Short mmCIF file of C-alpha atoms and ligand atoms in Angstrom, two decimals:
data_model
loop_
_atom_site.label_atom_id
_atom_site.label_comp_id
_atom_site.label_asym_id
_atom_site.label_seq_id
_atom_site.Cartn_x
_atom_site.Cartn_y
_atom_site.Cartn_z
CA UNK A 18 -13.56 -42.29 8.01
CA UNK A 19 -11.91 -38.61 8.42
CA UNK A 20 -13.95 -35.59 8.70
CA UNK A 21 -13.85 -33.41 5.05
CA UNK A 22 -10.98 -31.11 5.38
CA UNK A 23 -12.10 -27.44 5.62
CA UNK A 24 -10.18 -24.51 4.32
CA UNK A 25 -10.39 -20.80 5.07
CA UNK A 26 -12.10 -18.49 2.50
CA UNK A 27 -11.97 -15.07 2.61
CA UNK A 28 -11.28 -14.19 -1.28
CA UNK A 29 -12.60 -13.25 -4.25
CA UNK A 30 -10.85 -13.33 -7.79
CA UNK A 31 -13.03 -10.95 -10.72
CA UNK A 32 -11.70 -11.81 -14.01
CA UNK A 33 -12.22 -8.94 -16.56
CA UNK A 34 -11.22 -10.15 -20.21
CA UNK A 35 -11.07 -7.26 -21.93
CA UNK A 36 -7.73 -5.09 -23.10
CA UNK A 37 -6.71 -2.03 -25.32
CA UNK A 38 -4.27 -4.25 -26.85
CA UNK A 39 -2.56 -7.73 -27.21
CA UNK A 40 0.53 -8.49 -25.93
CA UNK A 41 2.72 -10.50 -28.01
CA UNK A 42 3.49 -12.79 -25.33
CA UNK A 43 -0.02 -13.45 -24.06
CA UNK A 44 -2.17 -16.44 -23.81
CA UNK A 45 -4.70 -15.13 -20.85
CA UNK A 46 -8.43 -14.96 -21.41
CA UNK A 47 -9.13 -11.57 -22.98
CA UNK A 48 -10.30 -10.23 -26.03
CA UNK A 49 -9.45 -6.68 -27.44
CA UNK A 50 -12.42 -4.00 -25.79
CA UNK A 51 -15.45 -3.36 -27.09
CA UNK A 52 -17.93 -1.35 -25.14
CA UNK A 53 -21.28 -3.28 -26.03
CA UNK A 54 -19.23 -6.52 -25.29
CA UNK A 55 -18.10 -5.48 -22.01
CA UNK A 56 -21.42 -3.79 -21.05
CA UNK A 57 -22.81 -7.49 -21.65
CA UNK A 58 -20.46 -9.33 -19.87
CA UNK A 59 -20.81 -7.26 -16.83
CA UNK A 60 -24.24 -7.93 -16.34
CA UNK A 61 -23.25 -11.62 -17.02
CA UNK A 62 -20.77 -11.28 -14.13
CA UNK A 63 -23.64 -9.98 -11.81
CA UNK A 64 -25.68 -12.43 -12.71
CA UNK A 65 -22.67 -14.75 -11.56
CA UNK A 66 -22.04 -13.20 -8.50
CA UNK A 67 -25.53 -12.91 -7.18
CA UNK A 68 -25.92 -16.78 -7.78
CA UNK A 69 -22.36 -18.07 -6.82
CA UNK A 70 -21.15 -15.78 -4.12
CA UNK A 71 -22.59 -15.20 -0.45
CA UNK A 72 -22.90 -11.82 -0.34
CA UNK A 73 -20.04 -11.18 2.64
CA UNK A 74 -16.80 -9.07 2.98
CA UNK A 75 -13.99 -10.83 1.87
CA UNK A 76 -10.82 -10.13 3.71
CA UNK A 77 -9.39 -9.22 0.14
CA UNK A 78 -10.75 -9.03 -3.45
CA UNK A 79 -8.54 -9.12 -6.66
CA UNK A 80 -9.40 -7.83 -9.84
CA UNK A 81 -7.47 -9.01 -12.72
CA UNK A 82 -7.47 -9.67 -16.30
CA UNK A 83 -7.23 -8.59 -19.49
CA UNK A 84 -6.85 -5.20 -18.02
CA UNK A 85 -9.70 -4.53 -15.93
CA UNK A 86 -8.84 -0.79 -16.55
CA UNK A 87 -9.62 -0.89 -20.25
CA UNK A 88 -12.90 -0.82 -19.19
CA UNK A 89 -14.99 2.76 -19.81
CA UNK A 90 -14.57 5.15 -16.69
CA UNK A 91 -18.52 4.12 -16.50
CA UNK A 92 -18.48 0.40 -16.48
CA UNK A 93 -15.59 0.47 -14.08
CA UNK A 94 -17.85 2.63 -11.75
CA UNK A 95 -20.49 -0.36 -12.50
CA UNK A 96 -17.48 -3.03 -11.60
CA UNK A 97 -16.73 -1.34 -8.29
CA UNK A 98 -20.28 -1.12 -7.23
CA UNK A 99 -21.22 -4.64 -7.65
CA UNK A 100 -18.47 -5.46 -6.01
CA UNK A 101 -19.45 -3.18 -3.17
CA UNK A 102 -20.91 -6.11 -0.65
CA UNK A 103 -17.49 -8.09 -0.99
CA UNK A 104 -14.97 -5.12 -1.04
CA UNK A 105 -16.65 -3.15 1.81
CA UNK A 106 -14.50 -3.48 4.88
CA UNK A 107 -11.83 -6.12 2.53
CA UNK A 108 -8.36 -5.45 3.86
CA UNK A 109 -6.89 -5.24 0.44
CA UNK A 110 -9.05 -4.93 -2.65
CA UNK A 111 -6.13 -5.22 -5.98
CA UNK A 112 -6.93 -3.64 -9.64
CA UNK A 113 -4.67 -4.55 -12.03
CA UNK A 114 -3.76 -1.65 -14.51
CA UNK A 115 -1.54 -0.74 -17.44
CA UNK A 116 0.59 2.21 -16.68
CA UNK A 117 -0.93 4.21 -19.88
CA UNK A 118 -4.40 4.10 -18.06
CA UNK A 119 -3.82 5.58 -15.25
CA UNK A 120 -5.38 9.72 -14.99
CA UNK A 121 -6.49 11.41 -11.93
CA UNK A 122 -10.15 10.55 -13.14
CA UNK A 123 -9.26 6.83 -13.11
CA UNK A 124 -7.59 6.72 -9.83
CA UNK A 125 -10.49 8.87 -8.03
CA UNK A 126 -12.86 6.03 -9.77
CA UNK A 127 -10.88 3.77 -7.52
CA UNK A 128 -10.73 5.15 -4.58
CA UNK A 129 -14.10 5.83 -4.23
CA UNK A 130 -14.70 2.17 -4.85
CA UNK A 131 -12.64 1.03 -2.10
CA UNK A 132 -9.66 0.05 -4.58
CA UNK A 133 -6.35 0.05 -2.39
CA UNK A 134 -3.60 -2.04 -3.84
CA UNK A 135 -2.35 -1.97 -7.64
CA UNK A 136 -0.62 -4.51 -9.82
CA UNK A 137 0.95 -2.31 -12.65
CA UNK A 138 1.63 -4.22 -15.79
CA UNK A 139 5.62 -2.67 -16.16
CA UNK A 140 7.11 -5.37 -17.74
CA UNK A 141 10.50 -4.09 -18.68
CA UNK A 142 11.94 -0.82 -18.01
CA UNK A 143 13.74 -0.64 -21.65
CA UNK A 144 11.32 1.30 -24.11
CA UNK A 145 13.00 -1.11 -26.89
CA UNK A 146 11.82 -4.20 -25.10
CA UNK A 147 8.67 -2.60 -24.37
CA UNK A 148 7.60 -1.94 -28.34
CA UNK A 149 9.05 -5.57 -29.29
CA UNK A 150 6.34 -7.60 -26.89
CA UNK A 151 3.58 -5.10 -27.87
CA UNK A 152 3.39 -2.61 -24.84
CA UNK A 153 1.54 0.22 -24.91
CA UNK A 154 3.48 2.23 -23.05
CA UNK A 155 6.97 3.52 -22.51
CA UNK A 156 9.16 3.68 -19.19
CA UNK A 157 8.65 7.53 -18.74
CA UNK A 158 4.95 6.97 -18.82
CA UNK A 159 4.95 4.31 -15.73
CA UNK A 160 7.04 6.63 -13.67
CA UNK A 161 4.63 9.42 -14.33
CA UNK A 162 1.65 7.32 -13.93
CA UNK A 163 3.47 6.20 -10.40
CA UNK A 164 3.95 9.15 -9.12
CA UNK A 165 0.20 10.10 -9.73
CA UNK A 166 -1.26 7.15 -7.90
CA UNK A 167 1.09 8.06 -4.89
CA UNK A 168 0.46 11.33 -5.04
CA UNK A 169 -3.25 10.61 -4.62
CA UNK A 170 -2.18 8.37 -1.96
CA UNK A 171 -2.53 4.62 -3.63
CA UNK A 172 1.30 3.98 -2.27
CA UNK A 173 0.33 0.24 -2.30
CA UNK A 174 1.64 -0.32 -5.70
CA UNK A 175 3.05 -3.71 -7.33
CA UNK A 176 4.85 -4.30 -10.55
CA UNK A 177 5.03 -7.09 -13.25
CA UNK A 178 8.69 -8.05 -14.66
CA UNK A 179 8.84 -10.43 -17.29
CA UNK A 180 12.33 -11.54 -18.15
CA UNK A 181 14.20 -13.98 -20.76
CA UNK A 182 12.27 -12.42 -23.74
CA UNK A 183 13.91 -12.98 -27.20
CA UNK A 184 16.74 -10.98 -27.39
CA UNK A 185 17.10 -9.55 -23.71
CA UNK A 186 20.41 -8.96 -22.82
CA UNK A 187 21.72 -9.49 -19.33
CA UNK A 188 22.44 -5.64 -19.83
CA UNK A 189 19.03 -4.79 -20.32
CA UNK A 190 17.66 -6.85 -17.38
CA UNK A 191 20.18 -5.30 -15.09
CA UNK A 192 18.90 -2.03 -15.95
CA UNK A 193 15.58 -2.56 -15.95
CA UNK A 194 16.46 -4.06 -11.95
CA UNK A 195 17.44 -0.71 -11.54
CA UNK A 196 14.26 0.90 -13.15
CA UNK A 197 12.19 -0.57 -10.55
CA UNK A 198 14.52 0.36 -7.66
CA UNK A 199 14.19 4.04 -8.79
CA UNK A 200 10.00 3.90 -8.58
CA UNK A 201 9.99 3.22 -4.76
CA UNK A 202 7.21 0.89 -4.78
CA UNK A 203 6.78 -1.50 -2.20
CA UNK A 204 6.06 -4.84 -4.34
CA UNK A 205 7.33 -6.47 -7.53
CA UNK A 206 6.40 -10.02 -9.25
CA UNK A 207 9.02 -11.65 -11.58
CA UNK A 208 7.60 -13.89 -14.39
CA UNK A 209 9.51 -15.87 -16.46
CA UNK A 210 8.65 -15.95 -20.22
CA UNK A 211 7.18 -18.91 -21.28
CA UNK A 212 6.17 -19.15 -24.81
CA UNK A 213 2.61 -19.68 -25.49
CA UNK A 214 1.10 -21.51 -28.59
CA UNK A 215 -1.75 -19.25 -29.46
CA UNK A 216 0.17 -16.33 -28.36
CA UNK A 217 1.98 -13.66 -31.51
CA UNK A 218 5.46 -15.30 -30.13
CA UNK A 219 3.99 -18.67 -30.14
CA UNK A 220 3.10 -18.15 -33.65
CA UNK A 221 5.89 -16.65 -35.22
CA UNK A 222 8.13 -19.37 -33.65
CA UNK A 223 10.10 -16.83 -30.92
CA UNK A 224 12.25 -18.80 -28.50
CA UNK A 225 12.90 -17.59 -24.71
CA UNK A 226 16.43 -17.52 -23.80
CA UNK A 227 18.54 -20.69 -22.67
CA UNK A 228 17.55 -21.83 -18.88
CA UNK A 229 21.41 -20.82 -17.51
CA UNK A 230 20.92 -16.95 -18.62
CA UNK A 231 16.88 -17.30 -17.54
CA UNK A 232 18.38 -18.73 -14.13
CA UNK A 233 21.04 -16.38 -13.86
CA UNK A 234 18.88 -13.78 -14.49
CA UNK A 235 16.43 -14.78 -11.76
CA UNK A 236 19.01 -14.83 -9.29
CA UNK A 237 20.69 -11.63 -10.06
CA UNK A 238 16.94 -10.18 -9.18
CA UNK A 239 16.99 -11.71 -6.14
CA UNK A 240 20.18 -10.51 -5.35
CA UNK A 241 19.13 -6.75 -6.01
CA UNK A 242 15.70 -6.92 -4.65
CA UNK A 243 16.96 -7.95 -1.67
CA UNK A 244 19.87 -5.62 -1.27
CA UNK A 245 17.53 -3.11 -1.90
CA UNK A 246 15.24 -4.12 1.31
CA UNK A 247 12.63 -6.23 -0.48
CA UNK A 248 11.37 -9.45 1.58
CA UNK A 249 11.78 -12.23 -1.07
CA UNK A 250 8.33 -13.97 0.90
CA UNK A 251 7.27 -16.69 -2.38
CA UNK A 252 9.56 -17.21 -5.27
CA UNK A 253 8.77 -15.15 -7.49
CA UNK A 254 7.82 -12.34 -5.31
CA UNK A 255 9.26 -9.42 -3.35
CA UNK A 256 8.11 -7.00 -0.93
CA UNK A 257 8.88 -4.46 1.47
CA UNK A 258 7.78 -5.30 5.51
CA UNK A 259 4.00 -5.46 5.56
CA UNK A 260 3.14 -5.36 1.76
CA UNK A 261 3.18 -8.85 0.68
CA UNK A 262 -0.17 -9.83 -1.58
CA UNK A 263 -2.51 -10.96 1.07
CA UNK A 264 -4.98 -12.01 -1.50
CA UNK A 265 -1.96 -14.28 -3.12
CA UNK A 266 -1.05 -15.66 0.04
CA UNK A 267 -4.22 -17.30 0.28
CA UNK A 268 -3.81 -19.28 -2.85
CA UNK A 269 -0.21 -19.99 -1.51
CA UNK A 270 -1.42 -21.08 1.80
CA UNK A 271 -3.84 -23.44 -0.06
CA UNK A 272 -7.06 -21.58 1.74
CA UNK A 273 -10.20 -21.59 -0.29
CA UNK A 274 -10.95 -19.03 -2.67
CA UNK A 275 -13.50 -17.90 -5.13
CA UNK A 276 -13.24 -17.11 -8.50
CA UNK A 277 -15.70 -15.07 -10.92
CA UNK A 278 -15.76 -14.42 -14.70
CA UNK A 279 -14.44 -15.68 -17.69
CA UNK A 280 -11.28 -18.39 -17.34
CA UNK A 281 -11.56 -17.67 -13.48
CA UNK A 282 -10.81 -20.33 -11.34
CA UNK A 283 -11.75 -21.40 -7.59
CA UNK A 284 -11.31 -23.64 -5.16
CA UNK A 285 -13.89 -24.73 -2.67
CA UNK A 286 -13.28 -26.98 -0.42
CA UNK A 287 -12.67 -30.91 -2.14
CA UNK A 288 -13.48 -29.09 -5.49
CA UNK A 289 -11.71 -26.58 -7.80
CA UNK A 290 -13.31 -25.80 -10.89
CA UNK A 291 -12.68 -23.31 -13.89
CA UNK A 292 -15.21 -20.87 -15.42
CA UNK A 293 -15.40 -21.45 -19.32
CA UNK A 294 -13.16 -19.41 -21.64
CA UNK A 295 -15.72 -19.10 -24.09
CA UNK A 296 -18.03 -15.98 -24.30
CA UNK A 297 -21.26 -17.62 -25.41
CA UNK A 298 -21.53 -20.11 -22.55
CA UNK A 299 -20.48 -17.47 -20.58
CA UNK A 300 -23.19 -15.13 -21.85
CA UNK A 301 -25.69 -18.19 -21.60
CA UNK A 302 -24.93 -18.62 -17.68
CA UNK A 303 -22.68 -21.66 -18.36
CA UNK A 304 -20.23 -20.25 -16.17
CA UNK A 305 -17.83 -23.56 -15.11
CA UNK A 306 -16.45 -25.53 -18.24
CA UNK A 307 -14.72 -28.03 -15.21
CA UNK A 308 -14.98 -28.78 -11.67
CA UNK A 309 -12.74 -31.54 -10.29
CA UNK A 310 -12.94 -33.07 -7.40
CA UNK A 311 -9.79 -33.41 -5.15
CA UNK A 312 -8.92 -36.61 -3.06
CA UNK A 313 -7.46 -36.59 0.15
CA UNK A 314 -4.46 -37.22 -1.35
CA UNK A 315 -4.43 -34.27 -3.85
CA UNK A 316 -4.99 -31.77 -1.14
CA UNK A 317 -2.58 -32.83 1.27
CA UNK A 318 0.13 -32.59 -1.65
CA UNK A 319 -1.00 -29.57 -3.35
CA UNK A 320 -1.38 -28.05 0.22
CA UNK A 321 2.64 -28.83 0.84
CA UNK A 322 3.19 -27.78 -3.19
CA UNK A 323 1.70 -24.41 -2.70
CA UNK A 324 3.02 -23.53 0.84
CA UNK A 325 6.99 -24.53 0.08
CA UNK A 326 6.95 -21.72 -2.65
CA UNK A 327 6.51 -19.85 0.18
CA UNK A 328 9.59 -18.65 2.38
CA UNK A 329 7.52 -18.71 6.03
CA UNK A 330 6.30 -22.29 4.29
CA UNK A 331 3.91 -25.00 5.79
CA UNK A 332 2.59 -24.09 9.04
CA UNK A 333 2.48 -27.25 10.54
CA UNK A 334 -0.04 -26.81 12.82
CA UNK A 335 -2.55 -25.52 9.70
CA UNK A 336 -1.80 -28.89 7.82
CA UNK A 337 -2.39 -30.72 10.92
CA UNK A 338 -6.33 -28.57 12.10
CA UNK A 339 -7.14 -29.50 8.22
CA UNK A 340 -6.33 -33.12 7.96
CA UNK A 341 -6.31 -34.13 11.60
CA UNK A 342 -2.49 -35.94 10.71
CA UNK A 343 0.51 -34.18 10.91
CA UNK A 344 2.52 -33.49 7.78
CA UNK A 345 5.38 -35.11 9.00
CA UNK A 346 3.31 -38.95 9.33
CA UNK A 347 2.23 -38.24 5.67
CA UNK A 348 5.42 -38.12 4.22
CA UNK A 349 8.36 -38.86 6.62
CA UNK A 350 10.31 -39.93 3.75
CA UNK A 351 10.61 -36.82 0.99
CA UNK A 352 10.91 -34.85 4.28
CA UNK A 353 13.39 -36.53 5.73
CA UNK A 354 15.14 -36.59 2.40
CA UNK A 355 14.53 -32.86 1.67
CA UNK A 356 16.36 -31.88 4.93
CA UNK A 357 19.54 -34.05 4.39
CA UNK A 358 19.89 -32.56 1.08
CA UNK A 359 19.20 -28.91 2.61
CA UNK A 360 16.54 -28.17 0.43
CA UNK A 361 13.98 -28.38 3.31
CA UNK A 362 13.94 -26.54 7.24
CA UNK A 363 11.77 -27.72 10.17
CA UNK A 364 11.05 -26.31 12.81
CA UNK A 365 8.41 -26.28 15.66
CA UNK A 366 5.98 -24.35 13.70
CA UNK A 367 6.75 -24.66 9.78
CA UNK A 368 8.11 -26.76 7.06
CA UNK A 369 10.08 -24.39 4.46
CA UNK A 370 11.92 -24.78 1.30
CA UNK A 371 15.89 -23.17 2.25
CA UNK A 372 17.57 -21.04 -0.32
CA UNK A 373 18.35 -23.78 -2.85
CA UNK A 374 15.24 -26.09 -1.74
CA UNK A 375 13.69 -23.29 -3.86
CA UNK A 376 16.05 -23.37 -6.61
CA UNK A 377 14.90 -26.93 -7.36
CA UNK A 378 11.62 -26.74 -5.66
CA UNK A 379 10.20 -29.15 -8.06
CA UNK A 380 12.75 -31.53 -7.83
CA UNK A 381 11.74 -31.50 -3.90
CA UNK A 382 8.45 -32.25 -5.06
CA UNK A 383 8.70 -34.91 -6.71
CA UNK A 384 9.79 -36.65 -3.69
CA UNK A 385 6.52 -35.87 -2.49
CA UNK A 386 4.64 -37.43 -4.89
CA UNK A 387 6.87 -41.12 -4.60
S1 LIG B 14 -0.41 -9.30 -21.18
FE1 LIG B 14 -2.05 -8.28 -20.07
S2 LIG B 14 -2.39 -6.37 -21.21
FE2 LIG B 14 -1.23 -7.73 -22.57
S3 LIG B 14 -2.80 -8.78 -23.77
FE3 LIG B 14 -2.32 -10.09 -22.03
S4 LIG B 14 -3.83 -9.58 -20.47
FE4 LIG B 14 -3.83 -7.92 -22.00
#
């Protein structure tokens, strides 16, 4: 019988559900703020923390949402000191933020609690675009509230694009390409819109655009992020030398993570579970709705999944210390497939998805699942 396979875990995910507004595109867990609410559920998320989390730096710490920054100034004081015993000495502790948040009395707030990475919620660059999915905030006010946070020195600075909204024009993307380029920011995420049931699009029966103008438009961002001296490191991601998300990378690498809040999720070891999306068992300390355990099986695939979105991809090696088989005995076949087709690269050290391997990455999963 093999040995349980043991993963690294150095993270911690804080889910905050709680924003000024809602997004017309958005199915996350969040609710609109209220301050009674929110003082509730952070003594809730204590509670969870003291009970579910050793008390130990993590190597990083993310804190997303809802908007964690709709918080009061004062509860996200509270936030960043309970979080103290897992951010103290982290490598990279991540706030996300909406650009109309951010004021010099925010950002000191953050500093002082050890905050030093942040995921801005841009979006679009096109103030039109902006109103139509329910922003709060136009492109003038992200630049300004960019040049605050590196002005006060918080130069580690990421930015959401969403693209193939209703409407968009290829025109409008392309510009909005060249938005970012003009904010000098070291990191940018591209999501795709997909429409939600429950969300305002969902419900008033929006469409995204056809998948040859959503494809072309993902490539012409990879095109320009890259000519302008981003690293494309994981599909959907791009960042200058030395600023990719190390707290993403862990989920990418498969490593271990935990997850606190409402909707979080975490993986430990065989298990991953999800925290309930439902304030009341929340409130009443039924914190996981599910916890599933993984097989052998599951881990070794989602393992090979989650590292090919990767550009480094599998480190062979890593796969090997964690399932005491090599990668290549587990599934000679889709690999051996993969690199006739070019989709896939081996080398000494790593297993990695080429150019178009990531194009049609799950196409070249599937073969890993025959
Ligand atoms: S997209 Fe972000 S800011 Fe908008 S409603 Fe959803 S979680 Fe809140």
């Amino acid at each position: 019988m093999c040995a349980a396979a043991t993963f690294k875990n150095q993270s911690l995910y804080v889910h905050i559900p709680f924003c000024q507004g809602i997004c017309a595109y958005c199915d996350f867990t969040r609710v609109r703020y209220h301050a009674g609410l929110a003082d509730q559920y952070l003594t809730q998320l204590a509670g969870e923390l003291e009970q579910r989390v050793p008390r130990q730096a993590m190597e990083t710490v993310y804190i997303g949402g809802g908007t964690p920054t709709a918080l009061s100034l004062g509860q996200l004081r509270r936030l960043l000191d309970m979080l103290k015993p897992y951010t103290e000495g982290a490598l990279e502790v991540t706030i996300e933020a909406n650009p109309e948040a951010i004021k010099p009395e925010l950002i000191d707030i953050l500093l002082t609690g050890g905050v030093n990475r942040i995921s801005l919620g841009l979006q679009s660059c096109d103030d039109q675009i902006l109103k139509q999915i329910g922003r709060r905030h136009t492109f003038d006010q992200a630049r300004q509230a960019i040049r605050l946070l590196q002005q006060a020195g918080l130069t580690n600075i990421s930015c959401d694009l969403i693209y193939s909204l209703p409407g968009q024009t290829r025109e409008q993307w392309t510009a909005t390409l060249q938005g970012v380029l003009s904010l000098n920011i070291p990191h940018c995420s591209l999501y795709s819109l997909t429409i939600e049931e429950h969300s305002e699009f969902g419900r008033t029966g929006q469409q995204p655009l056809d998948e040859d103008t959503e494809a072309s438009m993902y490539f012409e961002a990879v095109q320009v992020l890259k000519q302008a001296g981003y690293q494309h490191y994981e599909i959907s991601n791009f960042a200058f030398a030395g600023y990719a998300s190390r707290h993403n990378l862990h989920y990418w690498r498969y490593d271990d993570f935990y997850g606190v809040g409402l909707g979080a999720s975490g993986k430990l070891g065989a298990f991953r579970y999800d925290n309930t999306r439902n304030f009341q068992d929340y409130f009443q300390g039924r914190w996981i709705a599910e916890k599933i355990e993984l097989t052998r099986e599951d881990q070794m695939f989602e393992m090979v999944m989650m590292n090919l979105r990767t550009a480094a991809g599998l480190s062979l090696i890593e796969f090997e210390r964690i399932f005491q088989t090599p990668v290549t005995s587990v599934y000679p076949e889709a690999i051996q497939n993969g690199l006739c087709q070019g989709w896939l690269h081996l080398d000494k050290e790593h297993l990695a998805a080429t150019d178009s391997g990531m194009a049609l990455l799950n196409t070249v999963l599937e073969e890993f699942l025959d």
